[in-house]
Short mmCIF file of C-alpha atoms and ligand atoms in Angstrom, two decimals:
data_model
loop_
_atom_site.label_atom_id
_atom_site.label_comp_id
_atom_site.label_asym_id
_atom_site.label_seq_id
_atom_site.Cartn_x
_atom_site.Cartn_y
_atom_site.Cartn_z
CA UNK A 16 15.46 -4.74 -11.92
CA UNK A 17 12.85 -4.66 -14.26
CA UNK A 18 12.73 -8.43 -16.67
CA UNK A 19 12.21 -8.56 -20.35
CA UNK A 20 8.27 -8.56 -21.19
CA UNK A 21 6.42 -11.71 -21.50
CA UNK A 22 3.04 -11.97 -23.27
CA UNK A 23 1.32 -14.92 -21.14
CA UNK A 24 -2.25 -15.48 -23.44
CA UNK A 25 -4.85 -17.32 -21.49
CA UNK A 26 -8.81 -17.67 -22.48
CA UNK A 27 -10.54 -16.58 -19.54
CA UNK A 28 -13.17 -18.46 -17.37
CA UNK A 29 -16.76 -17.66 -17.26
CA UNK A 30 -19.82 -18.37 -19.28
CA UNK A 31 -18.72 -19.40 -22.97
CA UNK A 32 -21.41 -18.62 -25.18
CA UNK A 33 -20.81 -17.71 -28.84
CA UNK A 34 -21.04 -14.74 -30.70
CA UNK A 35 -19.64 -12.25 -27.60
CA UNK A 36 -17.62 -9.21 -28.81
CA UNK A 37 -14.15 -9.55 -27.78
CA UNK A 38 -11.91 -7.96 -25.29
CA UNK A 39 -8.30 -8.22 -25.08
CA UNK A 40 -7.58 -8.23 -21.34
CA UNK A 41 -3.82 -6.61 -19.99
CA UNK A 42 -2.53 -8.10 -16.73
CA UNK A 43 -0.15 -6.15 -15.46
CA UNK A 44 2.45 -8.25 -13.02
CA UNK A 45 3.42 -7.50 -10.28
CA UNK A 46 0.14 -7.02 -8.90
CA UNK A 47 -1.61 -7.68 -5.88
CA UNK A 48 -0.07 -8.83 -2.41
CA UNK A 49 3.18 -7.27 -1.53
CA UNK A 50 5.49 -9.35 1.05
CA UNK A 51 4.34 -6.80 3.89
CA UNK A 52 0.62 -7.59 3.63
CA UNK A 53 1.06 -11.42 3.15
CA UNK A 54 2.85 -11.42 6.36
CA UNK A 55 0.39 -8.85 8.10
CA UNK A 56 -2.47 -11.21 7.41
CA UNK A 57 -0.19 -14.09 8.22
CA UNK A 58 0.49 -12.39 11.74
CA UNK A 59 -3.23 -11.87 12.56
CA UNK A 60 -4.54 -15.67 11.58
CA UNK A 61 -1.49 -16.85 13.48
CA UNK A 62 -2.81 -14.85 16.25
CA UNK A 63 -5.95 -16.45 16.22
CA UNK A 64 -5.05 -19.72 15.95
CA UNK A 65 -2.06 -19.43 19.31
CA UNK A 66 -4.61 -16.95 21.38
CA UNK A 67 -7.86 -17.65 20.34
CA UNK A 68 -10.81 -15.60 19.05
CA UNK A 69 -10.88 -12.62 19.45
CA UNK A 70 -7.69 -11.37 18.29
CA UNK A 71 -8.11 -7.60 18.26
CA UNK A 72 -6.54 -5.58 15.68
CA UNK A 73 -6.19 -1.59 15.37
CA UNK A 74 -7.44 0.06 12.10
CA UNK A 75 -7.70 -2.16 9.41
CA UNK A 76 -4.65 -4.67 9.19
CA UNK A 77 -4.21 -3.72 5.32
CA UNK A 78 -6.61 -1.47 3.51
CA UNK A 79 -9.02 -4.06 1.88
CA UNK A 80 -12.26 -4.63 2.86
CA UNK A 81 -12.27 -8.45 1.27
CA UNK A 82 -9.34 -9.22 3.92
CA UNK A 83 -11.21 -7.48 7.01
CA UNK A 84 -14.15 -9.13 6.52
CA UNK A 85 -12.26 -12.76 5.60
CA UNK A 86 -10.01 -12.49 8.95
CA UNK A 87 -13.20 -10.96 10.62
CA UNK A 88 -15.27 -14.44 10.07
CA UNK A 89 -12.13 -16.10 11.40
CA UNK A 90 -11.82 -14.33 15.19
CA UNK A 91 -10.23 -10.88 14.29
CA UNK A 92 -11.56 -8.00 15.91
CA UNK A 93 -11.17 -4.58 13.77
CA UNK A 94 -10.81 -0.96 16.24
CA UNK A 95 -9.59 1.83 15.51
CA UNK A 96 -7.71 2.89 18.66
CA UNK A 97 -6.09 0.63 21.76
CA UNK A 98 -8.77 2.02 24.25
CA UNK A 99 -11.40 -0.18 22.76
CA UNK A 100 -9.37 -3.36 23.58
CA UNK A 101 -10.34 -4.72 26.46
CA UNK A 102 -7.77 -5.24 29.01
CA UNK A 103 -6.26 -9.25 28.55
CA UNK A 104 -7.04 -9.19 25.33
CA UNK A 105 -3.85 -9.65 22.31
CA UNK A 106 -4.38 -7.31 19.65
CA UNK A 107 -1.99 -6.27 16.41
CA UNK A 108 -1.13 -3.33 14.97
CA UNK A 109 -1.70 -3.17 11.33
CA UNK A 110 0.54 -3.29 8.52
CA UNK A 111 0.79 0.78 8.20
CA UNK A 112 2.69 1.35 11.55
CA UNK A 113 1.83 2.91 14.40
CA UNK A 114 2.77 6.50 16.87
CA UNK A 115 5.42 5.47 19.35
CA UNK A 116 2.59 6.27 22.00
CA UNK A 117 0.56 3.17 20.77
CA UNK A 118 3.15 0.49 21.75
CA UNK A 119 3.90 2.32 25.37
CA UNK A 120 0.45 2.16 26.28
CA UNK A 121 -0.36 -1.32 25.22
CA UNK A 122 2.76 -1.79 27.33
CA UNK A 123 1.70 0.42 29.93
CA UNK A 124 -1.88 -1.56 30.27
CA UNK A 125 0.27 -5.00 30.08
CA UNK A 126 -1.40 -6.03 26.63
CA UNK A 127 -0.17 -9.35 24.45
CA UNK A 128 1.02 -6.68 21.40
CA UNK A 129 2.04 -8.01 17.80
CA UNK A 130 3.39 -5.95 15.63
CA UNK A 131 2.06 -6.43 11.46
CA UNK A 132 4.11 -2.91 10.84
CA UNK A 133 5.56 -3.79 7.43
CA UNK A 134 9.85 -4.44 7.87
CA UNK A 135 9.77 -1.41 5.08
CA UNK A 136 7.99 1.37 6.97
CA UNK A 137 9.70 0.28 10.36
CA UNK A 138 13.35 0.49 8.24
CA UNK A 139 11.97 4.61 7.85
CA UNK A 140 10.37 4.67 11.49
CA UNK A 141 14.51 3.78 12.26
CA UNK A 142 15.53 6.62 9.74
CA UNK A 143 13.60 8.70 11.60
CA UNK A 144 14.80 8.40 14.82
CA UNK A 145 18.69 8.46 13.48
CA UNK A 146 17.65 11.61 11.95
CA UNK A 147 16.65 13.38 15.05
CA UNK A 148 19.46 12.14 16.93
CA UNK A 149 22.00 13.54 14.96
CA UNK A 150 20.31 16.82 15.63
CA UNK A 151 18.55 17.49 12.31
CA UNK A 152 14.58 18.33 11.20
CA UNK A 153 12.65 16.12 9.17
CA UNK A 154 10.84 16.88 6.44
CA UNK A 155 8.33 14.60 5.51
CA UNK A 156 7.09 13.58 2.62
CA UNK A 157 3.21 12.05 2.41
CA UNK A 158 -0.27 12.40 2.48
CA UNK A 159 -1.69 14.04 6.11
CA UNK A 160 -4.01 11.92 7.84
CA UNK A 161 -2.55 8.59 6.63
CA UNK A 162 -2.15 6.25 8.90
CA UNK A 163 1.19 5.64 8.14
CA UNK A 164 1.97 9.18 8.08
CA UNK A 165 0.73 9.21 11.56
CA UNK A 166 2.65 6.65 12.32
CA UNK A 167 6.11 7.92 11.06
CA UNK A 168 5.49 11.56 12.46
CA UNK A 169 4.47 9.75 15.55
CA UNK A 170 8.34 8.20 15.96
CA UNK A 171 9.33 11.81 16.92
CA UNK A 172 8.36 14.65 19.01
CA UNK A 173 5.71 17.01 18.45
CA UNK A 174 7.76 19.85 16.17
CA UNK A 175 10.77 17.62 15.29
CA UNK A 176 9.51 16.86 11.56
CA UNK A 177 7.24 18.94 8.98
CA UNK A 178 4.88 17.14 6.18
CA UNK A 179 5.02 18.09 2.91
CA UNK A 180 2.46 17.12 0.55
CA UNK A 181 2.88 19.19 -2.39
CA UNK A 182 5.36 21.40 -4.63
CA UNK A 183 3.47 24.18 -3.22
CA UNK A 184 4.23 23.25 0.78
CA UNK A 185 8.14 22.86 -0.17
CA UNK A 186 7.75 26.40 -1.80
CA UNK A 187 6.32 28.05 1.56
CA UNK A 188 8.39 25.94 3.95
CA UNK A 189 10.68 28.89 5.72
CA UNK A 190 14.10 27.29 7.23
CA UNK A 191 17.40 29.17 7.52
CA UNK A 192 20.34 28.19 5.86
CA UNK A 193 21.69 27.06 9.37
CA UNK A 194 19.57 24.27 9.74
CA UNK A 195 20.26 21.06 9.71
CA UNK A 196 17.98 19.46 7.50
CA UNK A 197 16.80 15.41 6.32
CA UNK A 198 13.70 14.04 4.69
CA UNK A 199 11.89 11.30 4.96
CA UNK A 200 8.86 9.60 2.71
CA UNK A 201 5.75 7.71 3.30
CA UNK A 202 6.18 4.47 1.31
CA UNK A 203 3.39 4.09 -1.09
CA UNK A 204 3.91 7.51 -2.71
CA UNK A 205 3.73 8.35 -6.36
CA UNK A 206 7.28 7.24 -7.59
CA UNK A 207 7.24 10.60 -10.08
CA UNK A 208 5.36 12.93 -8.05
CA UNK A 209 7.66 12.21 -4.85
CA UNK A 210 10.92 12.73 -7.23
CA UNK A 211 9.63 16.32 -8.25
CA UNK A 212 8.89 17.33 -4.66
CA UNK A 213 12.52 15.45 -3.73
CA UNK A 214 13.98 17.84 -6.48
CA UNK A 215 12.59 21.13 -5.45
CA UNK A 216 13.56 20.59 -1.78
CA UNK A 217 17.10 19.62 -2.94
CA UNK A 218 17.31 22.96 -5.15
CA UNK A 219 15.85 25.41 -1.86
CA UNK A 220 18.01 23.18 0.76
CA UNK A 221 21.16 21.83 -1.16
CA UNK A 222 22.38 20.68 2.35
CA UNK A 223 19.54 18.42 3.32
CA UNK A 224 20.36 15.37 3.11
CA UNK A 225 18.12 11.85 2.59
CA UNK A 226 17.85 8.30 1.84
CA UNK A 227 19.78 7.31 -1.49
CA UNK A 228 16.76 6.19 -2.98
CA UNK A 229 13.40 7.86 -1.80
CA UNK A 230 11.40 5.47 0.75
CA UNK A 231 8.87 4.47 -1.90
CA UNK A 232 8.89 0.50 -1.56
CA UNK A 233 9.73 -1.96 -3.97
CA UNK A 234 6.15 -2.98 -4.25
CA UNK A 235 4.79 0.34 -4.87
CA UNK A 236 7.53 1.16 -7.46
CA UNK A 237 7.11 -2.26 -9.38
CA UNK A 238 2.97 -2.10 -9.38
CA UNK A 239 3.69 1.77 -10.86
CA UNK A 240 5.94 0.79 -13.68
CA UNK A 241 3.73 -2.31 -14.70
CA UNK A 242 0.55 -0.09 -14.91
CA UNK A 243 2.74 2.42 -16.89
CA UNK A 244 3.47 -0.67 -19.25
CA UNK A 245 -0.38 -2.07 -19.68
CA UNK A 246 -2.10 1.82 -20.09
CA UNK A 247 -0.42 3.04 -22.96
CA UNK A 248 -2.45 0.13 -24.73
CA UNK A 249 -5.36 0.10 -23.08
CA UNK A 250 -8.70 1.92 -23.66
CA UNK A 251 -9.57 1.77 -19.99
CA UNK A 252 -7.72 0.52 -16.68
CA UNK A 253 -9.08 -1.32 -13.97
CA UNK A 254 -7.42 -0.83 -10.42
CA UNK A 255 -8.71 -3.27 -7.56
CA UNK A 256 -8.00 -1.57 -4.15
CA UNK A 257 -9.86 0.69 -1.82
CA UNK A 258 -10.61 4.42 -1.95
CA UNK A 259 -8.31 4.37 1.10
CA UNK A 260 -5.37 2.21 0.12
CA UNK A 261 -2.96 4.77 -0.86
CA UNK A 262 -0.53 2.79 -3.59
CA UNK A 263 -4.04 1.69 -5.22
CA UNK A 264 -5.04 5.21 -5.61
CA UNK A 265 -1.61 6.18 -7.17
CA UNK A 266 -1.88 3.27 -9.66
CA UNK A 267 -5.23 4.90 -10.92
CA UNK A 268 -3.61 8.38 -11.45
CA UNK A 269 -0.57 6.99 -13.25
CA UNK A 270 -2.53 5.04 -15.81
CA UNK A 271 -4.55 8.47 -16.05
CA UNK A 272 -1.45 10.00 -17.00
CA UNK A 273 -0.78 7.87 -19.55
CA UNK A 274 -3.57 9.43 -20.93
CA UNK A 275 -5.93 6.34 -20.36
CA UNK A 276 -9.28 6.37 -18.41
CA UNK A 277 -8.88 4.45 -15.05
CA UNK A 278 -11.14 3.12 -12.72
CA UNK A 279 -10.77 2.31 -8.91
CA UNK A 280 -12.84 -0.49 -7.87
CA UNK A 281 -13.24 -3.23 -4.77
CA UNK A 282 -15.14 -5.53 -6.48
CA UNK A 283 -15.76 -7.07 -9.66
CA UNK A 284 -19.78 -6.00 -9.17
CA UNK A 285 -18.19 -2.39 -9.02
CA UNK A 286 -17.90 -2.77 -12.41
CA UNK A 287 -21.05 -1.14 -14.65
CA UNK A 288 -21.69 -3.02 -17.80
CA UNK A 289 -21.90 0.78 -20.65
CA UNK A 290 -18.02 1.38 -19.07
CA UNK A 291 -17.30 -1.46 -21.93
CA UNK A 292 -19.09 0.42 -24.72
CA UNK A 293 -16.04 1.03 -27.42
CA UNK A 294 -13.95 -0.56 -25.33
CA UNK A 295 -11.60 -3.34 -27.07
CA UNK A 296 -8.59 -3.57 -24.56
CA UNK A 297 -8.98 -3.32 -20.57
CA UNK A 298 -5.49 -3.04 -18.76
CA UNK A 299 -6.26 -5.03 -14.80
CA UNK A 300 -4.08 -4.75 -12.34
CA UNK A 301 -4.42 -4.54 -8.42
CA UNK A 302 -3.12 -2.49 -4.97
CA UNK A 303 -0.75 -4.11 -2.22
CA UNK A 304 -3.93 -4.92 -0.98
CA UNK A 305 -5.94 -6.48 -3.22
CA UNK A 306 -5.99 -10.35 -2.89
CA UNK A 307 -5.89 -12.36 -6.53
CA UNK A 308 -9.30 -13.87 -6.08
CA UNK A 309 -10.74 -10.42 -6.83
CA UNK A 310 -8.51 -10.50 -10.00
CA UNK A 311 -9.99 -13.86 -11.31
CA UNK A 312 -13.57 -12.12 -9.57
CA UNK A 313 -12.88 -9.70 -12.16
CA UNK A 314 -11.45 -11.68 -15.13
CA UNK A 315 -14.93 -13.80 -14.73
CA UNK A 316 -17.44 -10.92 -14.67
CA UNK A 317 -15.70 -9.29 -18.17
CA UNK A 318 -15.84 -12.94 -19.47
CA UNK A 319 -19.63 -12.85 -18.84
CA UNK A 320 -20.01 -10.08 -21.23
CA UNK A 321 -16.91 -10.49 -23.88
CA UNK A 322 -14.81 -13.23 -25.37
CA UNK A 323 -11.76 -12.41 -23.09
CA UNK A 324 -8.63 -13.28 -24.28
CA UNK A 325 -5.99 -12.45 -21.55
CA UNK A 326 -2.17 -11.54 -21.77
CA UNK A 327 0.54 -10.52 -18.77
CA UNK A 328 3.03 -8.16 -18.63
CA UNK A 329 5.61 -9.09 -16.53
CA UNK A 330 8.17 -5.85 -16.06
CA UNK A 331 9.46 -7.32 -12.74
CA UNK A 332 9.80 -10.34 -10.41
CA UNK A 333 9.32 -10.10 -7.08
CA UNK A 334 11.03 -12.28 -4.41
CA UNK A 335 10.43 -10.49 -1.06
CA UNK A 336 9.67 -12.82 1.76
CA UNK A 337 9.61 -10.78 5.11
CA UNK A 338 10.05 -12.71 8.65
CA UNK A 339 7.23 -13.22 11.30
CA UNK A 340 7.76 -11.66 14.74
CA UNK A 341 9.94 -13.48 17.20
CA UNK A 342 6.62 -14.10 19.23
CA UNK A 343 4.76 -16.46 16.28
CA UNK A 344 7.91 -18.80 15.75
CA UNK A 345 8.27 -20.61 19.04
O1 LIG B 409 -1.36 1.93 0.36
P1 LIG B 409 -1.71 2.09 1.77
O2 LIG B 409 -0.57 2.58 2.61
O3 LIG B 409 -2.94 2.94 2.01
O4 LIG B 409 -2.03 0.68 2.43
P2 LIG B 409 -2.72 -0.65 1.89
O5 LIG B 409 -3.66 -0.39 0.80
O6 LIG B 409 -3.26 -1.32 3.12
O7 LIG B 409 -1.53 -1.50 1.28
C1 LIG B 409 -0.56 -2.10 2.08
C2 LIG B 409 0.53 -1.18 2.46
C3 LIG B 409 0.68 -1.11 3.94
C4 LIG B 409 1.82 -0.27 4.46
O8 LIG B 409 2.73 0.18 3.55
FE1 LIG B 410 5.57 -2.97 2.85
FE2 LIG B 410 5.55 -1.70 0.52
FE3 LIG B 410 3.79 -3.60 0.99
FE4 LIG B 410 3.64 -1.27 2.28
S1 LIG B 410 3.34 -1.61 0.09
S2 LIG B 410 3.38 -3.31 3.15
S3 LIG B 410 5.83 -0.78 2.52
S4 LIG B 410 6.03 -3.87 0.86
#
């Protein structure tokens, strides 16, 4: 439920030195660290502090290369796939989720296994299965080579569900009216872009049947509306997050299609000093991913070059705790 907007002005940090032109600077909250990837980092430096360095972990426990490296320097152990753990050895599976296969072999080779798979892409891993079992195809909706597409298409056999990435793949997909049909989404989806492609496969298959709301998570859904609420104003938006992260990379395109110029970066050195020319108002905001210290990494560089003055835009408050695995509370 979205909460009336607040205007939170703040002077920024960062060299004061008169005479700078200014910028008006528009925060957009929520931002940053969704409940799965605090408690995905949470699992992995628990891990290292019950089992020792190294703590492996396969593919990177949430898209950000700040939070690799930071756990990285603590014990963690980045791979991408279980056969470079060495045998004895605990390892976690990231945040993203994982192919049923990857849990049965770690179980297979008699690995220590935690699972960081966020409670919100399990809940569809769960949908998944259901799905199958009472005797109906998935279609899938999400980006191929994903990891948590992977993961999700990985929860059922080979031919049981079919991705769908576009308005154009609903158009060619070629079922009969006799078949049983659900779908499914990836979670960090373009809340807009999903509903279209949600539409069109209602209208071909008006028996398929789905969740009530698409998967798209709370975090991705809140981060989308509060960019939609600082771009309209802005002359240019700033996204932290990787090239990878998927829900960063949809916050860029919505602000683009609020007709503002957007900008993915990972750091605040990113950043090139003539983007600013004719710019009075940046809109700031920040993936799942992205810790705050690259925010206020960001907030200082600007305030190196302008007299910032900042303002939030709260259009949601999020609550969202998730629990640790059994394993880390005894
Ligand atoms: O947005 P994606 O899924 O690429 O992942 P991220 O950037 O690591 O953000 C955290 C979400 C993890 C699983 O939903
Ligand atoms: Fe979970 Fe959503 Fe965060 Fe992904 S973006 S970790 S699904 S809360």
């Amino acid at each position: 439920m979205n909460a009336p907007l607040q205007n939170t002005p703040r002077q920024a940090g960062g060299i004061a030195t008169g005479g700078k032109p200014a910028l008006t600077l528009l925060i957009a909250a929520p931002r940053g660290f969704c409940a799965g990837v605090d408690r995905a980092i949470e699992i992995v430096e628990r891990a290292i502090e019950r089992y020792g360095a190294p703590v492996y972990v396969r593919h990177e426990i949430v898209h950000n290369k700040f939070v690799v490296d930071s756990l990285r320097a603590k014990g963690a152990v980045f791979v991408e796939e279980l056969e470079e753990v060495p045998d004895g050895a605990p390892v976690v599976f990231s945040a993203h989720g994982v192919p049923k296969s990857v849990p049965a072999e770690a179980d297979r080779r008699g690995l220590d296994y935690l699972d960081a798979t966020c409670p919100l892409v399990s809940k569809v891993h769960r949908q998944a299965e259901r799905q199958i079992e009472a005797g109906r195809h998935i279609v899938f909706i999400g980006h191929a080579g994903h990891p948590e597409v992977i993961g999700t298409m990985g929860q059922v056999a080979r031919g049981e569900m079919t991705l769908v990435e576009t308005l154009d793949d609903v158009a060619a997909l070629e079922f009969s009216s006799g078949d049983e049909l659900a779908f499914l989404t990836q979670t960090t989806l373009s809340v807009d872009d999903t509903a279209a492609i949600v539409e069109a496969l209602r209208r071909k298959f008006p028996h398929i049947v789905g969740p009530k709301a698409e998967d798209i998570c709370y975090a991705t859904s809140n981060r989308q509306a509060a960019v939609k609420a600082i771009a309209p104003g802005s002359d240019l938006v700033l996204v932290i997050g990787a090239t990878n992260s998927s829900n960063s990379v949809r916050l860029v395109e919505v602000a683009m299609r609020c007709g503002t110029t957007a900008r993915l970066i990972q750091r605040a050195g990113d950043i090139e000093p003539e983007w600013l020319d004719g710019v009075g108002t940046i809109g700031l905001t920040a993936g799942a991913s992205a810790p705050e210290t690259l925010v206020r990494e960001v907030v200082d560089r600007l305030a190196e070059w302008r007299e910032v003055e900042e303002h939030t835009l709260v259009t949601a408050e999020e609550k969202m705790v998730f629990k640790l695995p059994r394993q880390l509370l005894d």
